[in-house]
Tab-separated table of C-alpha atoms in Angstrom:
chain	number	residue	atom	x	y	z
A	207	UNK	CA	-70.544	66.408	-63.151
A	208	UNK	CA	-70.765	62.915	-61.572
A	209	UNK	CA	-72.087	63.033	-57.978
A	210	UNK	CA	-69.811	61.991	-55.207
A	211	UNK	CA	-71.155	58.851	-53.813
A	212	UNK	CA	-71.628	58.584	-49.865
A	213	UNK	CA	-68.982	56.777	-48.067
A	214	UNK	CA	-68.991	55.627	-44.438
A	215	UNK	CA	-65.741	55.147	-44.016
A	216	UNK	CA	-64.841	58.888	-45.149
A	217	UNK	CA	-67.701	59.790	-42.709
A	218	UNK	CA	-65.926	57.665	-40.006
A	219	UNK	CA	-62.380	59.606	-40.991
A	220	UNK	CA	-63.682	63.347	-40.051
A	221	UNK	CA	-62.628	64.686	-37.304
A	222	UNK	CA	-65.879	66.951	-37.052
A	223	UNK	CA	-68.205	63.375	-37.185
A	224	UNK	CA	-66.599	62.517	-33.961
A	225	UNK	CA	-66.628	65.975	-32.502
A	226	UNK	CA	-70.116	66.064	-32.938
A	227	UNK	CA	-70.292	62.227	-31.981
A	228	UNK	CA	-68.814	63.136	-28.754
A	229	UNK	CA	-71.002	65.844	-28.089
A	230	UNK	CA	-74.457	63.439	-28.442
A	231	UNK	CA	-73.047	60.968	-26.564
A	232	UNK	CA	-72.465	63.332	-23.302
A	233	UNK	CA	-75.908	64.556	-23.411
A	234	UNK	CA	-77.093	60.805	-24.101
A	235	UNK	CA	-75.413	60.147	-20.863
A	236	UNK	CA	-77.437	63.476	-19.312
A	237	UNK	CA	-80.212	62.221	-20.270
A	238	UNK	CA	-80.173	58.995	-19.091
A	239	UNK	CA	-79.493	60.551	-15.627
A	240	UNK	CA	-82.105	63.229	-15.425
A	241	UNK	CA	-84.349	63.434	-18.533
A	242	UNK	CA	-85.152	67.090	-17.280
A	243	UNK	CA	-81.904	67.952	-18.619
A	244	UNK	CA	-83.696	68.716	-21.777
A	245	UNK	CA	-86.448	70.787	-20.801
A	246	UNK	CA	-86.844	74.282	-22.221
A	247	UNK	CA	-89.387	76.624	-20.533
A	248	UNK	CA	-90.253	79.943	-21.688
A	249	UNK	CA	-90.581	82.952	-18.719
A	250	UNK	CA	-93.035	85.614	-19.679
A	251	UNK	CA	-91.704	88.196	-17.561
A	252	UNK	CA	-88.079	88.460	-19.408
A	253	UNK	CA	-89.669	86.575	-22.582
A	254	UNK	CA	-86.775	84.516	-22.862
A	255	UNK	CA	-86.287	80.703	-23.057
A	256	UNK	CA	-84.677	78.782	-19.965
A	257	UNK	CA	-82.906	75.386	-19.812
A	258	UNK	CA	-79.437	73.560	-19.976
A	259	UNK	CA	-79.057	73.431	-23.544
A	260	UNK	CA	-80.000	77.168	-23.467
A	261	UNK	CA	-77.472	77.597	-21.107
A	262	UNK	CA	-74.882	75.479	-22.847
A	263	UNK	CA	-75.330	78.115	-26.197
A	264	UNK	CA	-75.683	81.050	-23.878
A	265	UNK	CA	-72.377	80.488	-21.593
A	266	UNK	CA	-70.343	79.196	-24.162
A	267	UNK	CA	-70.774	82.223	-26.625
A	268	UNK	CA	-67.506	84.445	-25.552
A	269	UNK	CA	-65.545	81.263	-26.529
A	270	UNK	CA	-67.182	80.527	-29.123
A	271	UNK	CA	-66.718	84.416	-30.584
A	272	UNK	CA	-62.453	84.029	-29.451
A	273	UNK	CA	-62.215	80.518	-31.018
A	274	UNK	CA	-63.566	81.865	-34.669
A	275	UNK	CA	-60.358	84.181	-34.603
A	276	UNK	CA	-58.271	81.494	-33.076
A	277	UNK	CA	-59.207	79.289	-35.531
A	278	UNK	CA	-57.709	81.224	-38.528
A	279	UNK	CA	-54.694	81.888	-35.660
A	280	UNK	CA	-53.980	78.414	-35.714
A	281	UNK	CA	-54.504	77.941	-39.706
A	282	UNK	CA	-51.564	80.103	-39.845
A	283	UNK	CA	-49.964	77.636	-37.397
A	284	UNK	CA	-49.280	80.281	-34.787
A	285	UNK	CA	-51.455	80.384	-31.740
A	286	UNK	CA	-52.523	83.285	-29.395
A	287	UNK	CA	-52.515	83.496	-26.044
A	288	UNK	CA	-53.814	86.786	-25.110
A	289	UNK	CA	-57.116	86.554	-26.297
A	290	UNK	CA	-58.292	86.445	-22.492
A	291	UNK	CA	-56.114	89.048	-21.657
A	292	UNK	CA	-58.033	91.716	-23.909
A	293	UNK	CA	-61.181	90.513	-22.541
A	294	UNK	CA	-60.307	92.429	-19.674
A	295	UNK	CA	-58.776	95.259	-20.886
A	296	UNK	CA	-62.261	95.456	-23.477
A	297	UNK	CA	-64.567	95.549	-19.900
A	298	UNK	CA	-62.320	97.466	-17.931
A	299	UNK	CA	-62.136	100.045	-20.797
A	300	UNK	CA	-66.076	99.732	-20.922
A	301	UNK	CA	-66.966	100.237	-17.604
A	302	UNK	CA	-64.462	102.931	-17.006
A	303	UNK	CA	-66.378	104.833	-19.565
A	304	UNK	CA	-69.499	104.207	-18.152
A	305	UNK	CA	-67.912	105.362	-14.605
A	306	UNK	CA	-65.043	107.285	-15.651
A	307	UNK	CA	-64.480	108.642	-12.149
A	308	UNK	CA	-65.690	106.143	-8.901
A	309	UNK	CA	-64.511	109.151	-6.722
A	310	UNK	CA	-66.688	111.825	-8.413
A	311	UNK	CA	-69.628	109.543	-8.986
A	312	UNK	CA	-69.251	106.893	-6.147
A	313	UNK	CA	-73.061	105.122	-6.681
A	314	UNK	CA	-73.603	102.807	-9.556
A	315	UNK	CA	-77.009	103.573	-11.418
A	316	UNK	CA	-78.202	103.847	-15.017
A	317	UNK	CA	-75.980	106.332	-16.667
A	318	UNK	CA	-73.131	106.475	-18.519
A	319	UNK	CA	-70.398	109.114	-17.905
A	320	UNK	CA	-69.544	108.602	-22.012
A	321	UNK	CA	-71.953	108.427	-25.056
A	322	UNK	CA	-72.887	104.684	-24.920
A	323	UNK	CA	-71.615	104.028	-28.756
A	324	UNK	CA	-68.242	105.352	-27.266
A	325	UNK	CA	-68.957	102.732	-24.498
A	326	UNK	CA	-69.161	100.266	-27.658
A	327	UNK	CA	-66.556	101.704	-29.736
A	328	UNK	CA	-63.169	102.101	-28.219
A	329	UNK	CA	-63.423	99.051	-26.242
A	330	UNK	CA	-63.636	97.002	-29.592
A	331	UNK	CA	-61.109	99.741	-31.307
A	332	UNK	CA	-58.410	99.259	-28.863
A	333	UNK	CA	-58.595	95.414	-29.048
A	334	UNK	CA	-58.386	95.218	-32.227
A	335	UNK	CA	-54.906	97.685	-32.388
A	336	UNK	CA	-53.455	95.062	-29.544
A	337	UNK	CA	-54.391	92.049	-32.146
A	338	UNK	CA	-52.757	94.187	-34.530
A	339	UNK	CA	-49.867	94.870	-31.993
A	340	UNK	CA	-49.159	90.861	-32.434
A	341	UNK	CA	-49.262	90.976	-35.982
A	342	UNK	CA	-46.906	93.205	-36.100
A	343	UNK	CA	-43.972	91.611	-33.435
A	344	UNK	CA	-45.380	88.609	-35.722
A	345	UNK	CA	-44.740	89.173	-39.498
A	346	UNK	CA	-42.727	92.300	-39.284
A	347	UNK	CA	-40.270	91.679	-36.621
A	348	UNK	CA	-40.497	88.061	-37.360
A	349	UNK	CA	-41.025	86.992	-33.093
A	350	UNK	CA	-43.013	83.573	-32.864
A	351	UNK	CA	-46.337	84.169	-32.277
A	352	UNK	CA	-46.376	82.340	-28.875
A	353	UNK	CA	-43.962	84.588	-27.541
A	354	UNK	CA	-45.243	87.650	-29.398
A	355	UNK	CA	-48.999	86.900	-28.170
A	356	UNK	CA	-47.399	86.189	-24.059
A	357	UNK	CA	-46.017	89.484	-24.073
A	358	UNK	CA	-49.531	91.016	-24.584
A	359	UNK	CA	-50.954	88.115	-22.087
A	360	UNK	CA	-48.972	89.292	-19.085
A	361	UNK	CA	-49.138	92.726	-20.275
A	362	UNK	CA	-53.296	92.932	-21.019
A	363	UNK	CA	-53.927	92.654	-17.574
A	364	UNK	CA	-51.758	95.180	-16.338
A	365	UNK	CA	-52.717	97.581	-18.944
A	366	UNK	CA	-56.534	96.571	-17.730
A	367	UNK	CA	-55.615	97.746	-13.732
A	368	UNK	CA	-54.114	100.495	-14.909
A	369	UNK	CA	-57.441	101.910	-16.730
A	370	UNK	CA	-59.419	101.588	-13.662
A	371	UNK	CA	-56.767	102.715	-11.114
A	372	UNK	CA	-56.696	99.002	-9.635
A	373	UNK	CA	-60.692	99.432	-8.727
A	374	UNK	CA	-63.774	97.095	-9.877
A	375	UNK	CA	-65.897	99.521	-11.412
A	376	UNK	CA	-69.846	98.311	-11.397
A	377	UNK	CA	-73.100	99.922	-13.416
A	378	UNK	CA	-77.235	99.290	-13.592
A	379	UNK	CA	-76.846	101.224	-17.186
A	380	UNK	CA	-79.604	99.301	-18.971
A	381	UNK	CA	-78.236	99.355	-22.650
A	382	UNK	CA	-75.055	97.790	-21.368
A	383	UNK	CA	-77.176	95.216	-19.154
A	384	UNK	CA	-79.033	93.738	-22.646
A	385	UNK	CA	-75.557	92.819	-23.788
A	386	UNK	CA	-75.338	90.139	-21.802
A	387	UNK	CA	-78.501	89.636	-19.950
A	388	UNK	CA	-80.894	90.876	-22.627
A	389	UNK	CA	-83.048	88.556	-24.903
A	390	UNK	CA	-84.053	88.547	-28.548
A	391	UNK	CA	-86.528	86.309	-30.654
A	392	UNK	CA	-86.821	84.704	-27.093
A	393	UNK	CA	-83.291	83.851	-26.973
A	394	UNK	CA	-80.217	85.310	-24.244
A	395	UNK	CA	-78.439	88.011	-26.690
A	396	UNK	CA	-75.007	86.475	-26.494
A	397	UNK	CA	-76.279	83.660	-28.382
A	398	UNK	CA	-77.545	86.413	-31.140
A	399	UNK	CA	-74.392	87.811	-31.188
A	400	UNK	CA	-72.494	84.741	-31.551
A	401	UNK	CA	-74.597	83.428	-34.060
A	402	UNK	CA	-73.746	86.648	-36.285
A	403	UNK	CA	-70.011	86.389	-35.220
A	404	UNK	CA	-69.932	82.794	-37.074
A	405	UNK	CA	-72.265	84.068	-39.847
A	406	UNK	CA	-69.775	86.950	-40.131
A	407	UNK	CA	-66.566	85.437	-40.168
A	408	UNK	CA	-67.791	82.447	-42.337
A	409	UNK	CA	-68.919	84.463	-45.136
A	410	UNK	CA	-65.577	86.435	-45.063
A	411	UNK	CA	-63.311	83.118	-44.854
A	412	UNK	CA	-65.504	80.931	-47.005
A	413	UNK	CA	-67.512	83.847	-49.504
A	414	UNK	CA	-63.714	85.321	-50.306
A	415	UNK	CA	-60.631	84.249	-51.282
A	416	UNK	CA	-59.085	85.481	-47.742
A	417	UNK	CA	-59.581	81.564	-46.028
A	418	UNK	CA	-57.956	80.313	-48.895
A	419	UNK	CA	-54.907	82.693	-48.079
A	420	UNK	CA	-55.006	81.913	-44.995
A	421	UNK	CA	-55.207	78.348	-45.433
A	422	UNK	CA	-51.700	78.629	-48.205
A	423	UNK	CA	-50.310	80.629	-45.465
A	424	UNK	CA	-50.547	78.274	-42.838
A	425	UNK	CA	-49.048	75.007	-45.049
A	426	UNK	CA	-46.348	76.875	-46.675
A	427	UNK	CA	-45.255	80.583	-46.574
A	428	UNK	CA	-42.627	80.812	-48.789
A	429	UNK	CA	-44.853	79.062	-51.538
A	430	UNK	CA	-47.852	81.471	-50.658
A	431	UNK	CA	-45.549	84.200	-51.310
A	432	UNK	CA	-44.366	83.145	-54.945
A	433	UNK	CA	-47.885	82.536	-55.616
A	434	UNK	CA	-48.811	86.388	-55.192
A	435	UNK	CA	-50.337	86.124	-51.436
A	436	UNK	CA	-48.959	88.864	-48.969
A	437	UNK	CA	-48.061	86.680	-45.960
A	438	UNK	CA	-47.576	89.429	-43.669
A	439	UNK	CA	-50.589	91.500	-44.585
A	440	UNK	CA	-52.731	88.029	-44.274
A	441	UNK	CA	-51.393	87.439	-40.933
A	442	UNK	CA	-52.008	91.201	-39.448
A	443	UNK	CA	-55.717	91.109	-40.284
A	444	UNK	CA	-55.650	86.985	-38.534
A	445	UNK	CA	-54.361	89.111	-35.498
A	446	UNK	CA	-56.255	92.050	-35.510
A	447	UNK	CA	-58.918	90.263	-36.202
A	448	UNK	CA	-58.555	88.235	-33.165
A	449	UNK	CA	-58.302	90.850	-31.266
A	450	UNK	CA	-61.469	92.597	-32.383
A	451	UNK	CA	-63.377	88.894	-31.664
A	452	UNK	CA	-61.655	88.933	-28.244
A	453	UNK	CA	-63.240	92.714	-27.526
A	454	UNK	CA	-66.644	91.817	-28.326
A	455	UNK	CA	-66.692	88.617	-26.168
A	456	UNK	CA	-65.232	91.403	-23.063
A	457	UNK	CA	-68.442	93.273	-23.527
A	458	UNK	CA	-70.327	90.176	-23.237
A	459	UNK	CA	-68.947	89.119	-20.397
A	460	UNK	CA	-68.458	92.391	-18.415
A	461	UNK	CA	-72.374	93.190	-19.074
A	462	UNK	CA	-73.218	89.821	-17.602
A	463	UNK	CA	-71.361	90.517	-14.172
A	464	UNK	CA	-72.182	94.180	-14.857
A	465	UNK	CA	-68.892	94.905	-13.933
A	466	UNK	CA	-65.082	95.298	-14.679
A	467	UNK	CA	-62.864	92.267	-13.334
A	468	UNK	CA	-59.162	92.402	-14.582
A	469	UNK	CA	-58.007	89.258	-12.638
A	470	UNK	CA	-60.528	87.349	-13.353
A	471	UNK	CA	-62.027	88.562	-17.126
A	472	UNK	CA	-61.386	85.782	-19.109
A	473	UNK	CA	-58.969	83.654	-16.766
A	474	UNK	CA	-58.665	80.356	-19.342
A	475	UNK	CA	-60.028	81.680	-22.172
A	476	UNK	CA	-57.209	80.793	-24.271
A	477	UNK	CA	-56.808	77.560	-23.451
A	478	UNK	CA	-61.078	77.043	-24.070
A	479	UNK	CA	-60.841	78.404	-27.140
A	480	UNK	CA	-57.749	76.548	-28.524
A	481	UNK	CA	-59.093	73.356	-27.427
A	482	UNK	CA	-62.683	74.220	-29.290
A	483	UNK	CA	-60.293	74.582	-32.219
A	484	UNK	CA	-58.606	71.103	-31.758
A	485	UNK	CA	-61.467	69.668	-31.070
A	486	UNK	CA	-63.645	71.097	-33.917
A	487	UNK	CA	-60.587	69.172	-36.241
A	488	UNK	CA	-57.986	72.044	-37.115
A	489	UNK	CA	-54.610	70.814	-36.790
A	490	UNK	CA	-52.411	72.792	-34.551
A	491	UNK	CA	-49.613	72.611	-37.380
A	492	UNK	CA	-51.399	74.950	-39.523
A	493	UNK	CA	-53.537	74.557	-42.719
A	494	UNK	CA	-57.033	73.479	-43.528
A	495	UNK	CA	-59.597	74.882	-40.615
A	496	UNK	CA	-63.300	74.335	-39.963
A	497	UNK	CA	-65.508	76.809	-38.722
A	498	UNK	CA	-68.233	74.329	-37.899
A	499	UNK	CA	-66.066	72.361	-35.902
A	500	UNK	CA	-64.868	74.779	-33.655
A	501	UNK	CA	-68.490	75.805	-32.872
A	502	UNK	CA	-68.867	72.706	-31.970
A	503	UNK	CA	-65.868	71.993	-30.187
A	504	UNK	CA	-67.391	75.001	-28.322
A	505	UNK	CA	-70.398	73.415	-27.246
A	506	UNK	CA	-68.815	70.301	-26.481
A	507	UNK	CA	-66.579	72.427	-23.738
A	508	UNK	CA	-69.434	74.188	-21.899
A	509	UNK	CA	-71.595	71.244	-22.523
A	510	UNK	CA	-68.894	69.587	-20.290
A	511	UNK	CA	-69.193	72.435	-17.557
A	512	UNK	CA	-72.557	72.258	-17.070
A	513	UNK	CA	-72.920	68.860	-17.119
A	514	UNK	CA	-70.341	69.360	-14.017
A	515	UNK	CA	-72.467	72.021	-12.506
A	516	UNK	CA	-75.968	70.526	-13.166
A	517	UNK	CA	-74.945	66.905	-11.688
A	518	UNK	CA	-73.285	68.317	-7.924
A	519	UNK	CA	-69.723	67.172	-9.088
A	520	UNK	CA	-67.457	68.699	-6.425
A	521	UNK	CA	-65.446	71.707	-7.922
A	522	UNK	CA	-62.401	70.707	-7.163
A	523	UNK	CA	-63.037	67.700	-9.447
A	524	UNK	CA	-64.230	70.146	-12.743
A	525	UNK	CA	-60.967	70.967	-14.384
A	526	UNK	CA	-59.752	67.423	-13.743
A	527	UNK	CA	-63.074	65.675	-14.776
A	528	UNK	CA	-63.097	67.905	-17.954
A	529	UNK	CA	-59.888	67.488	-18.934
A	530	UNK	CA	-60.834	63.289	-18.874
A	531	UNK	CA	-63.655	64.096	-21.462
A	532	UNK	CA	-61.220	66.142	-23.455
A	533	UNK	CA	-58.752	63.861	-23.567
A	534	UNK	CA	-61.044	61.011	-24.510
A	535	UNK	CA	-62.447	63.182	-27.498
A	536	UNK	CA	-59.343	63.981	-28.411
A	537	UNK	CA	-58.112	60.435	-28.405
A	538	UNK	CA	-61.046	59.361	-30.747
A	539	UNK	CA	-60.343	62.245	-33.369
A	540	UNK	CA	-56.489	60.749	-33.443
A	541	UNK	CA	-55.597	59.130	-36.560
A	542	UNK	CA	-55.451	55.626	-35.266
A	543	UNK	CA	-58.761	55.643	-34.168
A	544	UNK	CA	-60.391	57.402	-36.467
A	545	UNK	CA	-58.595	54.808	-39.620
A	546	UNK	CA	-59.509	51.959	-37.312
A	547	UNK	CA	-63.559	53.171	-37.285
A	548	UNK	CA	-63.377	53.979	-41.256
A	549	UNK	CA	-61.862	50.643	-41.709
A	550	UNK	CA	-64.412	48.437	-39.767
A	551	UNK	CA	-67.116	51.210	-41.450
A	552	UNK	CA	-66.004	49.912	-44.878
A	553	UNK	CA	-65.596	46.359	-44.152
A	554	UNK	CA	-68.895	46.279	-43.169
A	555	UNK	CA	-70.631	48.191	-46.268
A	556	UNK	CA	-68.435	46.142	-48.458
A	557	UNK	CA	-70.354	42.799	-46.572
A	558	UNK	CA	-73.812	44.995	-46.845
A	559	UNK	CA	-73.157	45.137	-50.735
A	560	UNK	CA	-72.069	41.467	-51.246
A	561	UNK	CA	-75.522	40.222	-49.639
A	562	UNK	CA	-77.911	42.726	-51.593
A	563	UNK	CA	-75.574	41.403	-55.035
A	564	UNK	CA	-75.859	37.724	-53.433
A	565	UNK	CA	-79.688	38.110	-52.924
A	566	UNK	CA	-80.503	39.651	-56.189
């Protein structure tokens, strides 16, 4: 088998080169501003590591854990926008059985009310039947997933209220605590657990023949379906799926507040984790999907954040100033720009070759 020779210009065509292009060149431009941007301490006491790129893998982990199952969402060509919805209904189902009753046991402390793997287990259990919910209204009734997934949206969060009576329900319980504040191998666990997400999901998409459906699925039904695929069942596991992803990253981020928050519990999270999909190079019209890109897309969103945070830019100015970065990713990635990079890429290899010919 003849080995594929590297090409520039197909380097220069991937939308993942200038996704990860994008993301060196913001923390070129962090470092040029305060070199200490980089620096990684390690703390005894906790026996974790501390710094902004530690942050930036550590904060952007729930979105990174949504945007693997909205990644295979959008492969289908659908798109889900309740994903931040079950976050809340996933801590608020959590913490009320950790609390149960506020009125009965009105002092947070470390205890659970419920075995902890029940604490663990339904949360993730009952996310995963709402993903499966969408399915359903999806490739059953045959409702468009964007309407079909804003039902759930608007619903999630009053399904969340309902669970703790309208009340913020708080805990010390330690084993919930290493969740999202714990460490392991000297790193913050969410990035543990969002490294085994990816792992996970990779090896079922790319280790199994179920990407590949998903992929058919996603650039033509009807054909997928004469081929021997089962649309429907393909896209109830995308959704349930999605919803399980969405459960774990509610755990993740109730244990880091310690706390339920149903208004708040992953307010944007949809949006985050569809743009970490566009960004990582998955078109929105269904198809082909990258994994690696989204992580990366990922990054390149809370990299934006705390590059906010870290450098004093006014709040009010965040959504605005990181929806200018987007947008100027975005516009790189087009097709335009990334032909017009391949071609001057190949023009100039082309002139590389002629003068090592000419000089030999």
């Amino acid at each position: 088998m003849k080995k594929k020779k590297f090409s520039l210009s197909d380097l220069m065509r991937s939308k993942i080169t200038w996704a990860v292009i994008a993301e060196l060149l913001i923390l070129l431009v962090c470092f040029i501003i305060r070199p200490e941007f980089f620096s990684i301490s390690y703390q005894p006491t906790t026996g974790m590591l501390y710094g902004s790129l530690i942050d930036i893998l550590n904060r952007s982990a729930e979105i990174t854990i949504i945007a693997m199952g909205m990644t295979l969402v959008i492969a289908l060509g659908g798109t889900d926008l309740s994903v931040g919805a079950l976050v809340a209904v996933s801590g608020a189902i959590a913490l009320k059985f950790l609390r149960w009753d506020v009125s009965a046991y009105p002092t947070p402390g470390d205890y659970t009310i419920y075995p902890f793997v029940l604490v663990l287990l339904v949360p993730l259990a009952v996310c995963t039947l709402m993903g499966l919910f969408n399915g359903v209204m999806i490739a059953n009734v045959g409702m468009q997933p964007i309407i079909a997934t804003l039902i759930l949206m608007v619903a999630g969060r009053g399904v969340a209220q309902i669970l703790t009576n309208g009340k913020q329900f708080t805990t010390l319980y330690t084993p919930f605590r290493f969740i999202g504040q714990g460490s392991l191998f000297c790193l913050p666990m969410p990035i543990v657990i969002s490294a085994i997400v990816v792992a996970a999901v990779a090896l079922f998409t790319r280790k199994t023949a179920f990407g590949t459906m998903v992929e058919s699925v996603g650039i033509n039904p009807s054909a997928s379906r004469l081929s021997g695929i089962n649309a429907k069942a393909v896209i109830l596991i995308v959704f349930a799926l999605t919803g399980l992803l969405s459960g774990i990253a509610g755990l993740i981020y109730s244990s880091r507040i310690m706390s339920n928050d149903s208004n708040n519990a992953g307010l944007n999270y949809e949006m985050d984790a569809i743009l970490a999909v566009v960004i990582g190079g998955t078109n929105m019209s269904g198809g082909k999907f990258s994994l690696a890109g989204t992580v990366i897309g990922s990054i390149i969103i809370r990299t934006i954040v705390t590059f906010v945070y870290y450098f004093g830019i006014v709040s009010e100015a965040t959504m605005a100033f990181k929806a200018l970065i987007i947008a100027v990713v975005i516009v790189l990635q087009s097709e335009p720009a990334r032909e017009w990079f391949a071609k001057r890429a190949k023009n100039r290899q082309d002139r590389m070759s002629a003068a090592v010919k000419g000089g030999a």
